[in-house]
Structures are given as C-alpha cells and as structure tokens.
Coordinates of C-alpha atoms in Angstrom, one line a residue:
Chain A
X27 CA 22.3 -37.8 -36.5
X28 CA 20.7 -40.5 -34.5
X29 CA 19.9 -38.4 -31.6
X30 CA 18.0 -36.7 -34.2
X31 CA 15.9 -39.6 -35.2
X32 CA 15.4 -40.4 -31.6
X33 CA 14.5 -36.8 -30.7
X34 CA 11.6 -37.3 -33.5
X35 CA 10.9 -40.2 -32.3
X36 CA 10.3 -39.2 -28.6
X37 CA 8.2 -36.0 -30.2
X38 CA 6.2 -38.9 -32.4
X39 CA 5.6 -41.4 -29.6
X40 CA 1.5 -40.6 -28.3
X41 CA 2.5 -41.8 -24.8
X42 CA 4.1 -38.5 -24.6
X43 CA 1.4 -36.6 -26.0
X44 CA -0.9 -37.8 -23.0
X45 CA -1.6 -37.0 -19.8
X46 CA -0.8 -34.0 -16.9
X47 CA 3.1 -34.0 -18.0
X48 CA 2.2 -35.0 -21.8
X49 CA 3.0 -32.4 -24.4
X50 CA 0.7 -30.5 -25.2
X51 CA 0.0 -30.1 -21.4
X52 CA 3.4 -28.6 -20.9
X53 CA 3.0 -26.6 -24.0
X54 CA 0.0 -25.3 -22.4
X55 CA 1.4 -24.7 -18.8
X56 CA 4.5 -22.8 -20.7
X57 CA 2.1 -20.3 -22.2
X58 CA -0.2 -19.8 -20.1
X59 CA 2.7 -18.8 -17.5
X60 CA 4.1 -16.8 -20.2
X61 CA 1.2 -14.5 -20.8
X62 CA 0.2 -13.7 -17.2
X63 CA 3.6 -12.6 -17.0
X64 CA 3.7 -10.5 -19.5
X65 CA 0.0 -9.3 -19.0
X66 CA 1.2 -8.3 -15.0
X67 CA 4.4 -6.6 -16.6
X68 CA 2.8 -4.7 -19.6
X69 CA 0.0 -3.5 -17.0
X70 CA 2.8 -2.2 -14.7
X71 CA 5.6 -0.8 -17.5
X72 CA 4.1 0.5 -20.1
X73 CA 2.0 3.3 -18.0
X74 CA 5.0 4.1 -16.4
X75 CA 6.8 4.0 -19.6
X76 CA 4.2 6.2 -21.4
X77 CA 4.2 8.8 -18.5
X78 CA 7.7 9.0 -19.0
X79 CA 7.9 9.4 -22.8
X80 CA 5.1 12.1 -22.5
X81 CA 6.4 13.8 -19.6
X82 CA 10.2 13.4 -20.2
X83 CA 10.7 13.0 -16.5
X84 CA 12.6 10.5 -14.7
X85 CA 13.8 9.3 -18.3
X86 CA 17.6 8.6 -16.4
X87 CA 16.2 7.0 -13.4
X88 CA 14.4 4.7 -16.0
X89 CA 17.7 4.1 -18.6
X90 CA 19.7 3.3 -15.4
X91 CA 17.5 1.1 -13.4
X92 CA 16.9 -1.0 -17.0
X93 CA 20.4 -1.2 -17.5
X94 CA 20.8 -2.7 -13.9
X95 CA 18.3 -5.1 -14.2
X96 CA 19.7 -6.4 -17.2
X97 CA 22.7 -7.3 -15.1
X98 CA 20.9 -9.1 -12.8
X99 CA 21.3 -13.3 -13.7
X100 CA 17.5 -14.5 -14.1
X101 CA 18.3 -17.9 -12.8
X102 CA 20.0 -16.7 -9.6
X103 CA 16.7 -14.2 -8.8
X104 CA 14.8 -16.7 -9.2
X105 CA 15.8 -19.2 -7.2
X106 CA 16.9 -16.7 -4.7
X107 CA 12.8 -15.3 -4.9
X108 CA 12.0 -19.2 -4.7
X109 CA 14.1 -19.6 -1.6
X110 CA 12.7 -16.7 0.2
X111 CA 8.6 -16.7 -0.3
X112 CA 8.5 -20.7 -0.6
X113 CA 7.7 -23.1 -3.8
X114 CA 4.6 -23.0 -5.9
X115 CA 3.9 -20.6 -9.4
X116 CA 4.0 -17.2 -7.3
X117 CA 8.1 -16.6 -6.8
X118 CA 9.0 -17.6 -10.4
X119 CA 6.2 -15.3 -11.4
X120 CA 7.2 -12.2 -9.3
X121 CA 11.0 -12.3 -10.4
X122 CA 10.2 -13.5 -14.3
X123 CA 7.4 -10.1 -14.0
X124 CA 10.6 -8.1 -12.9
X125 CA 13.1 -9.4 -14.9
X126 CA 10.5 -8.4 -17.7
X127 CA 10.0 -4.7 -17.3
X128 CA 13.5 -3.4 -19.0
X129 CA 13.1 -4.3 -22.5
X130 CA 8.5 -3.3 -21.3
X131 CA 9.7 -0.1 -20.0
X132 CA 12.4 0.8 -22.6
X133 CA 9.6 0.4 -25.7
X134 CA 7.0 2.9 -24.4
X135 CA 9.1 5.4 -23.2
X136 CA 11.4 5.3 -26.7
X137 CA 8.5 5.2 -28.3
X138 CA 6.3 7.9 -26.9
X139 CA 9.3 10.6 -26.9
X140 CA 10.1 9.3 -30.5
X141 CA 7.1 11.1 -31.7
X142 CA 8.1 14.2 -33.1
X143 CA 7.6 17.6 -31.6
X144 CA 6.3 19.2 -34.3
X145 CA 3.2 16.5 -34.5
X146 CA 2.7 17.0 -30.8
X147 CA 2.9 21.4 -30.9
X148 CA 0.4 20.8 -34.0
X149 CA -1.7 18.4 -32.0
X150 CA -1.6 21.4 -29.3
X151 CA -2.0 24.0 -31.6
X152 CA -5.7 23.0 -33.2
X153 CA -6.7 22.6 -29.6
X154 CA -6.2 19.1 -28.2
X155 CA -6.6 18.7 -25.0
X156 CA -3.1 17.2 -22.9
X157 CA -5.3 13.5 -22.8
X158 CA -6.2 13.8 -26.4
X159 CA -3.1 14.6 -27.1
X160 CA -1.5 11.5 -25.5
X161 CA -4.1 9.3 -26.7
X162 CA -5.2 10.4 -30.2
X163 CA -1.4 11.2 -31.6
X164 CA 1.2 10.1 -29.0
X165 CA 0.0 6.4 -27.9
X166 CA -1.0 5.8 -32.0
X167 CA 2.8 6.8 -33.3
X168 CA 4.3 5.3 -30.5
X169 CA 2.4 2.1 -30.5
X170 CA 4.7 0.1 -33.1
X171 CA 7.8 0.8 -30.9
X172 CA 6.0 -0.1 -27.8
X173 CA 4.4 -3.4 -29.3
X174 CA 8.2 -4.0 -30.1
X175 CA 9.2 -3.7 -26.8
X176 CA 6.1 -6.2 -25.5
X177 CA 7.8 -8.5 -28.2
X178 CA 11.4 -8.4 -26.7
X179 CA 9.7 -9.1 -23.4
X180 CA 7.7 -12.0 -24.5
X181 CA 10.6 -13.6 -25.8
X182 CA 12.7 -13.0 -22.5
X183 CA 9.3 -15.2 -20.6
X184 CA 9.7 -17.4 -22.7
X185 CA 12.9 -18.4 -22.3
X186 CA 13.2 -17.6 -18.9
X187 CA 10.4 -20.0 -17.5
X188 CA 11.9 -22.7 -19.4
X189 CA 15.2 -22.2 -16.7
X190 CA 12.7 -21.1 -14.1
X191 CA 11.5 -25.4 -14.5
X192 CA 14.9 -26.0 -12.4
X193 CA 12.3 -25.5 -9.7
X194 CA 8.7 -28.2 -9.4
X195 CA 7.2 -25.7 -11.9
X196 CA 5.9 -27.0 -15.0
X197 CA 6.1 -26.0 -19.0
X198 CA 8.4 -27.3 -21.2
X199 CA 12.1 -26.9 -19.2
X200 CA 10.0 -29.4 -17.2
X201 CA 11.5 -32.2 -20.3
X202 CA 15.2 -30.9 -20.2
X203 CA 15.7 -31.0 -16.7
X204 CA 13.7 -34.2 -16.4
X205 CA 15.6 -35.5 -19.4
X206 CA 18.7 -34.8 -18.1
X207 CA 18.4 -36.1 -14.5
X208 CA 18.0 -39.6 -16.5
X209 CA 20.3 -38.9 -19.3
X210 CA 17.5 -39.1 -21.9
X211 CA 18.9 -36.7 -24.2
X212 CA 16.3 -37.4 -26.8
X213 CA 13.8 -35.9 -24.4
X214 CA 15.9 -33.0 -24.1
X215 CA 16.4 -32.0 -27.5
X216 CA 12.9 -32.6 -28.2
X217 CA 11.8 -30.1 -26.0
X218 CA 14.5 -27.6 -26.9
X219 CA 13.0 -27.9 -30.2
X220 CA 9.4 -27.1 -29.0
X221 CA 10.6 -24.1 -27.1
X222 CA 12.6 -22.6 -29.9
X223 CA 9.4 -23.5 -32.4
X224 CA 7.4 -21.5 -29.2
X225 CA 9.5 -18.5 -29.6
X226 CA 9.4 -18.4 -33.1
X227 CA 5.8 -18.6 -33.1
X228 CA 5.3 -16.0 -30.3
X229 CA 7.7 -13.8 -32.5
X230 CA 6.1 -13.9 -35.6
X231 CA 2.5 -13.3 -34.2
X232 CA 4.2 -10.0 -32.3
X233 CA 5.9 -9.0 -35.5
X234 CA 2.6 -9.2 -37.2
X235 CA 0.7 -7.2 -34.6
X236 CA 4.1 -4.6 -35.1
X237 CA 2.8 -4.3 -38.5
X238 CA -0.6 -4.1 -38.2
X239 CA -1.1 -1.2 -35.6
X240 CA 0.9 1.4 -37.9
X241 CA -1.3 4.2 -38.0
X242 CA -2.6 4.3 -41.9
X243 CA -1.2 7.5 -42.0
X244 CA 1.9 7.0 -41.5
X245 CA 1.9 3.9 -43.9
X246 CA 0.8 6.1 -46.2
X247 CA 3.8 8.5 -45.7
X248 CA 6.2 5.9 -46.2
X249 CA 5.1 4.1 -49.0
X250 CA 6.1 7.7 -50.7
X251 CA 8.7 7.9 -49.2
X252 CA 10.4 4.7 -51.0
X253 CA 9.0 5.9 -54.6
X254 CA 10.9 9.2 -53.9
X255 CA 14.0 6.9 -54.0
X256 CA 16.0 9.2 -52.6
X257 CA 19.1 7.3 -50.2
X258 CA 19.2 9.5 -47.4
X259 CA 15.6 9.6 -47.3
X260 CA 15.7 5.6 -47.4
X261 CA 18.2 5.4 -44.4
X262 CA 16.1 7.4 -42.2
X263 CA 13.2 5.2 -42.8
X264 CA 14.6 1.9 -42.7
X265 CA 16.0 3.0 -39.0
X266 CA 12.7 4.3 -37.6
X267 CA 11.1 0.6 -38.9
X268 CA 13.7 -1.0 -37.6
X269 CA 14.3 0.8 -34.0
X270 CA 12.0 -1.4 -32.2
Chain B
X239 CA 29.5 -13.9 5.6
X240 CA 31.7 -16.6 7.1
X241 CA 30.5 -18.5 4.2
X242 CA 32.3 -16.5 2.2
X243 CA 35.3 -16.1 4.2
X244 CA 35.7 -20.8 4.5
X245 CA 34.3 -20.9 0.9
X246 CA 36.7 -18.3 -0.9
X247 CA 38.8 -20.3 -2.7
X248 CA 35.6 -22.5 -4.7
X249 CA 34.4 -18.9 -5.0
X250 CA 37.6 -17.6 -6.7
X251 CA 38.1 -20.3 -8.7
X252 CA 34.1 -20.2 -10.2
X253 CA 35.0 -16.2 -10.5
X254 CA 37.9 -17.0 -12.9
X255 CA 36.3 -19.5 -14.7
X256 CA 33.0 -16.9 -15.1
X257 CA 35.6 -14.4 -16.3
X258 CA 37.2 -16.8 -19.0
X259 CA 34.0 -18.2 -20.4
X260 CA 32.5 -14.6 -20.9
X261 CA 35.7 -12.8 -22.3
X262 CA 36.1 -15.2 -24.9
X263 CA 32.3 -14.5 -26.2
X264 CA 32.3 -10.8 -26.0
X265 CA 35.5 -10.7 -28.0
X266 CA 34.6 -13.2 -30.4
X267 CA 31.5 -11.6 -30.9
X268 CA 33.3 -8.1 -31.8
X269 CA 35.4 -9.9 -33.9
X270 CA 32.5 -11.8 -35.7
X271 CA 29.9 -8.8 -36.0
X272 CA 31.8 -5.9 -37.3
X273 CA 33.2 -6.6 -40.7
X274 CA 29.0 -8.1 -41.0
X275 CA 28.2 -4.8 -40.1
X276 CA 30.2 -3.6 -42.2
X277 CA 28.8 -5.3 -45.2
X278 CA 25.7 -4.4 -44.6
X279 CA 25.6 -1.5 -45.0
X280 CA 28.4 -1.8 -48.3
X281 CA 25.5 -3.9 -50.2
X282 CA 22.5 -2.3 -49.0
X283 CA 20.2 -5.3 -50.3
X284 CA 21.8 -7.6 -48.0
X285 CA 20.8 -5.9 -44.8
X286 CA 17.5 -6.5 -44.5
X287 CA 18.3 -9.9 -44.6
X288 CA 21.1 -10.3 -42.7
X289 CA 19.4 -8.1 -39.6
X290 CA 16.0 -11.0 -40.1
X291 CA 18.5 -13.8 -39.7
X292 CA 20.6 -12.1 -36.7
X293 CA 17.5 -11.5 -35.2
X294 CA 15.6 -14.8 -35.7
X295 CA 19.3 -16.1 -34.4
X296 CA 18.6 -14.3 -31.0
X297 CA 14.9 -15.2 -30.2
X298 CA 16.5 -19.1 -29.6
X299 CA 16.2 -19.4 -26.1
X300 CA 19.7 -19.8 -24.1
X301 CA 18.9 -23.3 -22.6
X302 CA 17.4 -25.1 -25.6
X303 CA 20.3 -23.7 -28.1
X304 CA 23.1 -24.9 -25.4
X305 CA 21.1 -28.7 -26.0
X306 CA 20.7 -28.1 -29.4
X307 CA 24.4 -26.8 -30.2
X308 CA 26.1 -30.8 -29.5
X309 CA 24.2 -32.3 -32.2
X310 CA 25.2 -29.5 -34.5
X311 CA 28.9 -29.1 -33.6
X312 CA 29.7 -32.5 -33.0
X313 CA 30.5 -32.1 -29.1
X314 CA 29.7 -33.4 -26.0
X315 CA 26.8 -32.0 -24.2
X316 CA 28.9 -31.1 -20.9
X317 CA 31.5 -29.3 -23.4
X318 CA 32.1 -25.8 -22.6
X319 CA 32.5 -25.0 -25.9
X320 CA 28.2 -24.8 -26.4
X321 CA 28.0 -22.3 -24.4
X322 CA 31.3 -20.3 -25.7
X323 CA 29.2 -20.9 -29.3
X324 CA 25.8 -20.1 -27.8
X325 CA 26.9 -17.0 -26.4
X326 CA 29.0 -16.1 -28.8
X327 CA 25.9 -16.0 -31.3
X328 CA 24.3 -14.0 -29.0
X329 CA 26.8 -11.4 -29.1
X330 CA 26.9 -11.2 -33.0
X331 CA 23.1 -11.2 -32.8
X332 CA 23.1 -7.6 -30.8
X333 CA 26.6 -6.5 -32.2
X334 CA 25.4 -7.0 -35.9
X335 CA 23.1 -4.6 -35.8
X336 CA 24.3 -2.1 -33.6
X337 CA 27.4 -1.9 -36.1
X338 CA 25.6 -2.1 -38.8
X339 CA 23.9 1.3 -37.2
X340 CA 27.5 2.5 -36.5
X341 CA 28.9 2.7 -39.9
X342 CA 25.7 3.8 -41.2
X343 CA 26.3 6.7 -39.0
X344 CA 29.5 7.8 -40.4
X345 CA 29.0 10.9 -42.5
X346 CA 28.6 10.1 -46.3
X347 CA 30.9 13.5 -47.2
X348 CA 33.7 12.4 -45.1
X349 CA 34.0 8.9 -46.9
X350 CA 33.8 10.3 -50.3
X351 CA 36.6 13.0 -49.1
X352 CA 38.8 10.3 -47.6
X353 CA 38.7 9.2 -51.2
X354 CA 38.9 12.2 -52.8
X355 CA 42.5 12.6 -51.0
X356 CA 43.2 9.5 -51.9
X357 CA 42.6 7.3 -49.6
X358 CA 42.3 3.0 -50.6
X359 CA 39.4 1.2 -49.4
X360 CA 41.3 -0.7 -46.6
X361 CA 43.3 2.8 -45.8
X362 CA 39.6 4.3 -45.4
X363 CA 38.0 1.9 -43.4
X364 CA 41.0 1.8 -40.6
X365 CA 41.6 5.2 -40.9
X366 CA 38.1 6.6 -41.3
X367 CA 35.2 4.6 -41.0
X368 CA 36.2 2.6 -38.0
X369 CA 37.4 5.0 -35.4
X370 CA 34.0 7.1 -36.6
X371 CA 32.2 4.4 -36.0
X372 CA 33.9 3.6 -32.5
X373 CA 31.5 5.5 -30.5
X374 CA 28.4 3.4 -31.5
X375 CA 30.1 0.3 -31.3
X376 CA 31.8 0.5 -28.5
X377 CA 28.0 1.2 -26.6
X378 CA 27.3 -2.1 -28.6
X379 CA 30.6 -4.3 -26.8
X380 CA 29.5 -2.6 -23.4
X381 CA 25.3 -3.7 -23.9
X382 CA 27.0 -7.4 -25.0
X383 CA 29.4 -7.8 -22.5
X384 CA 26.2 -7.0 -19.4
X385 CA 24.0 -9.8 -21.4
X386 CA 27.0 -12.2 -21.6
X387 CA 28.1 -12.0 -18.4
X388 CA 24.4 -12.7 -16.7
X389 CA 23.6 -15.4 -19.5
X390 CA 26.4 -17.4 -18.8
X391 CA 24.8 -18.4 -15.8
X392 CA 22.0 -20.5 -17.1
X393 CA 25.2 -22.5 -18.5
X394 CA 25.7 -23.8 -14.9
X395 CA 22.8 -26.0 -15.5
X396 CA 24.2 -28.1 -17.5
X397 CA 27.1 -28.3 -15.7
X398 CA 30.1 -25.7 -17.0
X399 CA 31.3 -24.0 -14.0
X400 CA 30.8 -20.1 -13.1
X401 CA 28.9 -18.5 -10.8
X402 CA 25.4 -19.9 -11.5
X403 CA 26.4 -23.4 -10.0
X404 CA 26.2 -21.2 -6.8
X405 CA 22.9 -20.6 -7.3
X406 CA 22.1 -24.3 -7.7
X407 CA 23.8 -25.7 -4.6
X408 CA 22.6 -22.9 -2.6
X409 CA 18.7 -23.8 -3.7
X410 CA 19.8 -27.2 -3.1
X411 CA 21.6 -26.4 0.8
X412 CA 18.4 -24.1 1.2
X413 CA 21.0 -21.5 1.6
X414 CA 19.8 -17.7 0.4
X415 CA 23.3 -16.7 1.2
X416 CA 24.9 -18.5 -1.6
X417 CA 22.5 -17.6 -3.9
X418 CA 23.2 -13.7 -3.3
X419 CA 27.2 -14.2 -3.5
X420 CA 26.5 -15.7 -6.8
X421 CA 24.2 -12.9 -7.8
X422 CA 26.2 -10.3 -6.3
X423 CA 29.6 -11.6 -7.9
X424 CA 28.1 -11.9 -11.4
X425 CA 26.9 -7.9 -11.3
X426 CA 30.7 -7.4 -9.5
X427 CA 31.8 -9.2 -13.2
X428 CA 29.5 -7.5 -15.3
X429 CA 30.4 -3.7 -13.7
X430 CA 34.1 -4.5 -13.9
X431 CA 33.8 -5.3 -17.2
X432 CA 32.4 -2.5 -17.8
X433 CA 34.7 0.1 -16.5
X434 CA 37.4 -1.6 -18.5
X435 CA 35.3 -0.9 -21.7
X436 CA 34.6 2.7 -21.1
X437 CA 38.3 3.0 -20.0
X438 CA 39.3 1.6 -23.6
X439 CA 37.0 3.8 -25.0
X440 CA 38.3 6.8 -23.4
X441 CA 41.9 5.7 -24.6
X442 CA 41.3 4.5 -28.2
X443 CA 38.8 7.2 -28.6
X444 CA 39.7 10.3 -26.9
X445 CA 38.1 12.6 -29.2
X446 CA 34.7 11.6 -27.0
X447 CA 35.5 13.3 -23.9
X448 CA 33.7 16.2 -23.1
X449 CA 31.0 14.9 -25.4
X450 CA 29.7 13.1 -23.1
X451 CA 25.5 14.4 -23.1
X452 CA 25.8 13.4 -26.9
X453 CA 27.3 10.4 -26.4
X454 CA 24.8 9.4 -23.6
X455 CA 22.0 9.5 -26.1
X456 CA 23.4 7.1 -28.2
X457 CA 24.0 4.7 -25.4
X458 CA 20.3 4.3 -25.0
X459 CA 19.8 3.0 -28.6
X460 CA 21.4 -0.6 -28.8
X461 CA 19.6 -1.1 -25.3
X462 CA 16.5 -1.2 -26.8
X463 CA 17.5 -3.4 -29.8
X464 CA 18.4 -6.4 -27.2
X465 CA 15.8 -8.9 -27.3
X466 CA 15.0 -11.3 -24.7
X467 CA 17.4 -14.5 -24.8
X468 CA 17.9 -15.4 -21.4

C-alpha cells in the first residue's frame, strides 16, 4: 500500500508536472508519436487492405505475412532498426509503423470482403459503377470493422513506444526506465498508471468512433433484428458487432 | 556467427528459460479461458460482460501491467512470477473470446440430441461440446502461444531472463548480431511451438484432416480479435 501513496504522491508533486521531461510534456511526446504512427500505417494498410477485400487477391499473402509479423518481438526490431539507421525519433518510428500494419491490414481487408455478395451484385445490378461501388456500399459496411482494426493498432503504439523509451526517445516509458535505473519505484508505477489510463482513453474514443460510423441503415436493421427476439437471429448479430 | 558458436551456452540457457516462462502462460491460459468460455455462452447475459472486461484486461500495456502486478500480488518487482501473471492474462484475454466463439459454434441439434440419448451435462460437454469445439480453440492456443512467445521479451527489461536480454546487451555492445540471434531465436520458439500445436491437433482431432480449406478460414478469425498488447 505505501508504494501506492507514494505513487500518488509523485503523480501530485507540481515539480513533476513542469518542464521538458514534466508530465504532461511526456504525455504529449507519447501521443504525438502515437498518432503519426498510426497516421503513416493507416495511410499505407488500409488501401492495401481495401484492394484486397474488394479484389480478393493476394488475401493469403496478406494472412501469412500478418501472422509472421506478429511473431516478430517489437523490442528486438526496434533496437535492432535503432542500431542500424542511428538514434533519434526515425528508427523507432519505422519499426513501431511496421509492427503496426497486421492487426491495420487485417481490419480492412476482413472488413471489405465481409460485406455480403448479394449487397455488392445489387449495388452492380442498378448500375454502380466498380468505384461507386467500393466507395458508396463497400467502404460504408466495412468501415466499423476497419475502424476496429485502427483501434487494435492504436493500442499496439501505444504500448509499444512506451518499450521503444529503452532508447533516448521520450513519452512516458521515459519515467519507468528512468525510474528504475534509480530504483524509484514510485515513479515507475506512476507512469504505468498514466499509460494504462492513455490506452483506456485512446480505446474508448476508438470504440466510440466504432459506433458512430455504422451506416444508419444498418442500425436500423438491427434494432429489428433484437425485437424479433429470435436466438439464432441474436447469435448472428452479436458476432458481426463483435468481430472487430 | 562465431558469436554464436563462443556464446552458445548463455544462448541455450536464455532459450530454456524463454521456453519455460512461455509454456507455463499458454497452458495456464487454456486452462483459465475455456470453462469462461464456456460459461458464456451457458448464461447468455453474462457474455457481454465478461468479453468488455477480457478485453479492457488486454488493452493494459505489457510493460506498465509487469510494474503494476508487484503491488497487486504482493511480489517482488524482479519476480518472474509478473510476468508468468501478466502474460497469463493475456492469454485468457484472446482465449476467452475465441472459446466463447468455439462453443457457440457447436450445432444447437447435436447438444439437444446428446441429451436426448441421454447424455449428463458433464458426459456432454467432454464428449460433445469440447472435441466440437476443438477446432476453434485450438486456432485460439496457436494465435496465444505466437503473442506469448514475442511478449515475453519486453519482460527482459526488467530483468527475467529469455531472449530479449539479448537484445539489450547487444544495443548496449553496439552489436546488430546479437540483436538478430535474439530475434531470430524467439521466431525459432514461436514456430516450434507451433508445429507441436497443429501436431496435437492433428492427433486429438483427427476428424480435421482433409478439411483443411475449411479449417483455414477459421484460422483467420481469432487473428483479427488480438488487440495490441505488446
């Protein structure tokens, strides 16, 4: 317990809220990093992700090569990357953008060839074009699944820049590994707090965003779905809200 | 490589210890997350519920939750046990769900026939529900055991031997080398693993084989449910 009351302590005290390695400074360098990451990886995955879905090409190259970059430990690439092309924000940022495509990658292309076929052959069918097709039905159904994936990724960042501190980077691993190099585990848990409170944040705002680009349609669809009360109908819903 | 060759024996020993401290997790894990999954989908309210809480459980990033998990449990902060714990609730975070899935995808019919011939509850679910649900879960065990195996590393840190402390000296020696041993010897781990899992699979559940397209697609599906602890 007291390490508790010191941990509050060391996130009361204003002479760590001040200053280049102060709080909110940290806070601020951990999501700033964060989001270019994920801005550089969504720019990169999810067009290749949605080609895939829509195309249905290259879908096992894409399963495999996530699967294998999910083996890959994120602290030994980037230290490895760090090694190679020198210190500074640009090796942490080129393996933590890799290292984020999988979960990118495996949300738009789920998504997009999630859409049913009979949607898309009646999309064709009153004469959309192939683009209007992709953009007016595919990329609206699919956009809850892919916004899930963005989610998954944003939480992989986050954690993974707060091991990527190891090296002179800041955010807020900068307080652990500070912390422990002088045993001041009060520091440490403090900051573990602030990056769990960080990805629980981040999280809920993404879960939001989920919810909120659900095509009114389709929200329409489900809400008779549940009055028709019927289980199996129930199961099938509850998976498709949950898949992402 | 002559590295390798003077420096096999610290390798070995890290190797083993890597082995150890992800077994134990993965298993755990299994043993944890099925009879949840299970339950879940028993008492339909409840999963909702439980599936929010697994998944808040896994957005904790790995480093803050092995600080974290002393002042919880009691133990020391070089203790190997946080990160047995940490990981171990990362595997019931992904394994919940994904057996939750599986016995949701056992055939309603075939239950209520088991019964009808008279089978008990506890016959049912050895003899039925969990060899149906095999399939799913064992994709679940083999998506857990790749995530275990890589997170471990980040518990090098913090000073519990396995493969990631030779990613630490080697940033320290300024030795790329070292780094790529580590790296290539935790992927080594992770595809060994695997090939024991499908190997179990294929003996515990040999009415897969020559299913193998179908079974493919499902392999896919608790993929995308892992979230990004790392």
């Amino acid at each position: 317990m007291t390490a508790w009351y010191q941990t509050f302590a060391w996130l009361a005290d204003p002479a760590n809220w001040a200053g280049p390695g102060g709080i909110p400074a940290r806070l601020g360098e951990h999501v700033v990093y964060s989001l270019v990451t994920l801005i550089v990886a969504v720019a990169i995955a999810v067009p290749i992700g949605v080609i895939i879905g829509h195309t249905g090409k290259g879908r096992a190259v894409a399963v495999q090569l996530s699967g294998a970059l999910r083996a890959l430990p994120t602290l030994g690439v980037v230290l490895l990357l760090a090694l190679w092309l020198g210190t500074g924000l640009g090796p942490p940022l080129v393996a933590l953008v890799v290292l984020a495509l999988p979960p990118l990658l495996a949300g738009a292309y789920a998504g997009v060839s999630a859409v049913d076929r009979q949607t898309i052959d009646a999309a064709r069918g009153i004469g959309m074009t192939e683009t209007q097709v992709l953009f007016k039905v595919e990329l609206p159904l699919a956009m809850p699944i892919i916004i899930g994936g963005i989610r998954s990724g944003a939480l992989q960042v986050i954690a993974t820049w707060t091991v990527a501190a190891y090296l002179p980077v800041g955010g807020l691993g900068r307080f652990i590994y500070d912390g422990y190099a002088v045993q001041n585990y009060a520091e440490m848990l403090g900051a573990s707090v602030l990056v769990i409170v960080l990805a629980l944040v981040a999280d809920g705002v993404f879960a939001l965003i989920q919810r909120l680009v659900v095509p009114r349609g389709v929200v329409v669809g489900r809400a008779s779905d549940v009055r028709v009360r019927s289980s199996k109908r129930l199961a099938t819903t509850s998976q498709s809200t949950t898949a992402g | 490589m002559s590295w390798l060759i003077d420096n096999f024996g610290q390798v070995w020993s890290l190797t083993v210890d890597h082995v150890v401290y992800s077994a134990i997790p993965i298993i755990l894990g299994f043993v944890i997350a099925v009879p949840i999954g299970w339950l879940t989908n028993r008492y339909r309210l409840s999963r909702a519920t439980v599936l929010t809480i697994v998944g808040l459980l896994y957005t904790v990033p790995s480093l803050p939750l092995i600080i974290v998990l002393p002042t919880l449990l009691g133990t020391r902060i070089l203790d190997p046990v946080n990160i047995v714990v940490a990981l171990t609730i990362y595997a019931v975070a992904i394994m919940v769900r994904t057996a939750s899935d599986a016995f949701a995808s056992v055939d309603v019919d075939v239950l209520l026939s088991a019964t009808a011939v008279g089978f008990s509850t506890w016959r049912r679910f050895w003899g039925v529900e969990l060899p149906l649900a095999g399939p799913v879960l064992l994709s679940g065990v083999r998506v857990v055991s790749v995530s275990t195996i890589s997170l471990l590393t980040v518990g090098a840190v913090m000073g519990i031997p396995n493969l990631g402390y030779l990613f630490l000296d080697g940033l320290q020696r300024n030795f790329p080398l070292e780094i790529v041993v580590g790296i290539v010897g935790t992927i080594l781990i992770a595809v060994i693993f695997d090939a024991v899992l499908a190997l179990l699979g294929r003996l515990l559940l040999p009415w897969t084989r020559g299913r193998k397209q179908r079974r493919r697609a499902t392999v896919t599906d608790p993929e995308l449910e892992v979230v990004g602890a790392s």
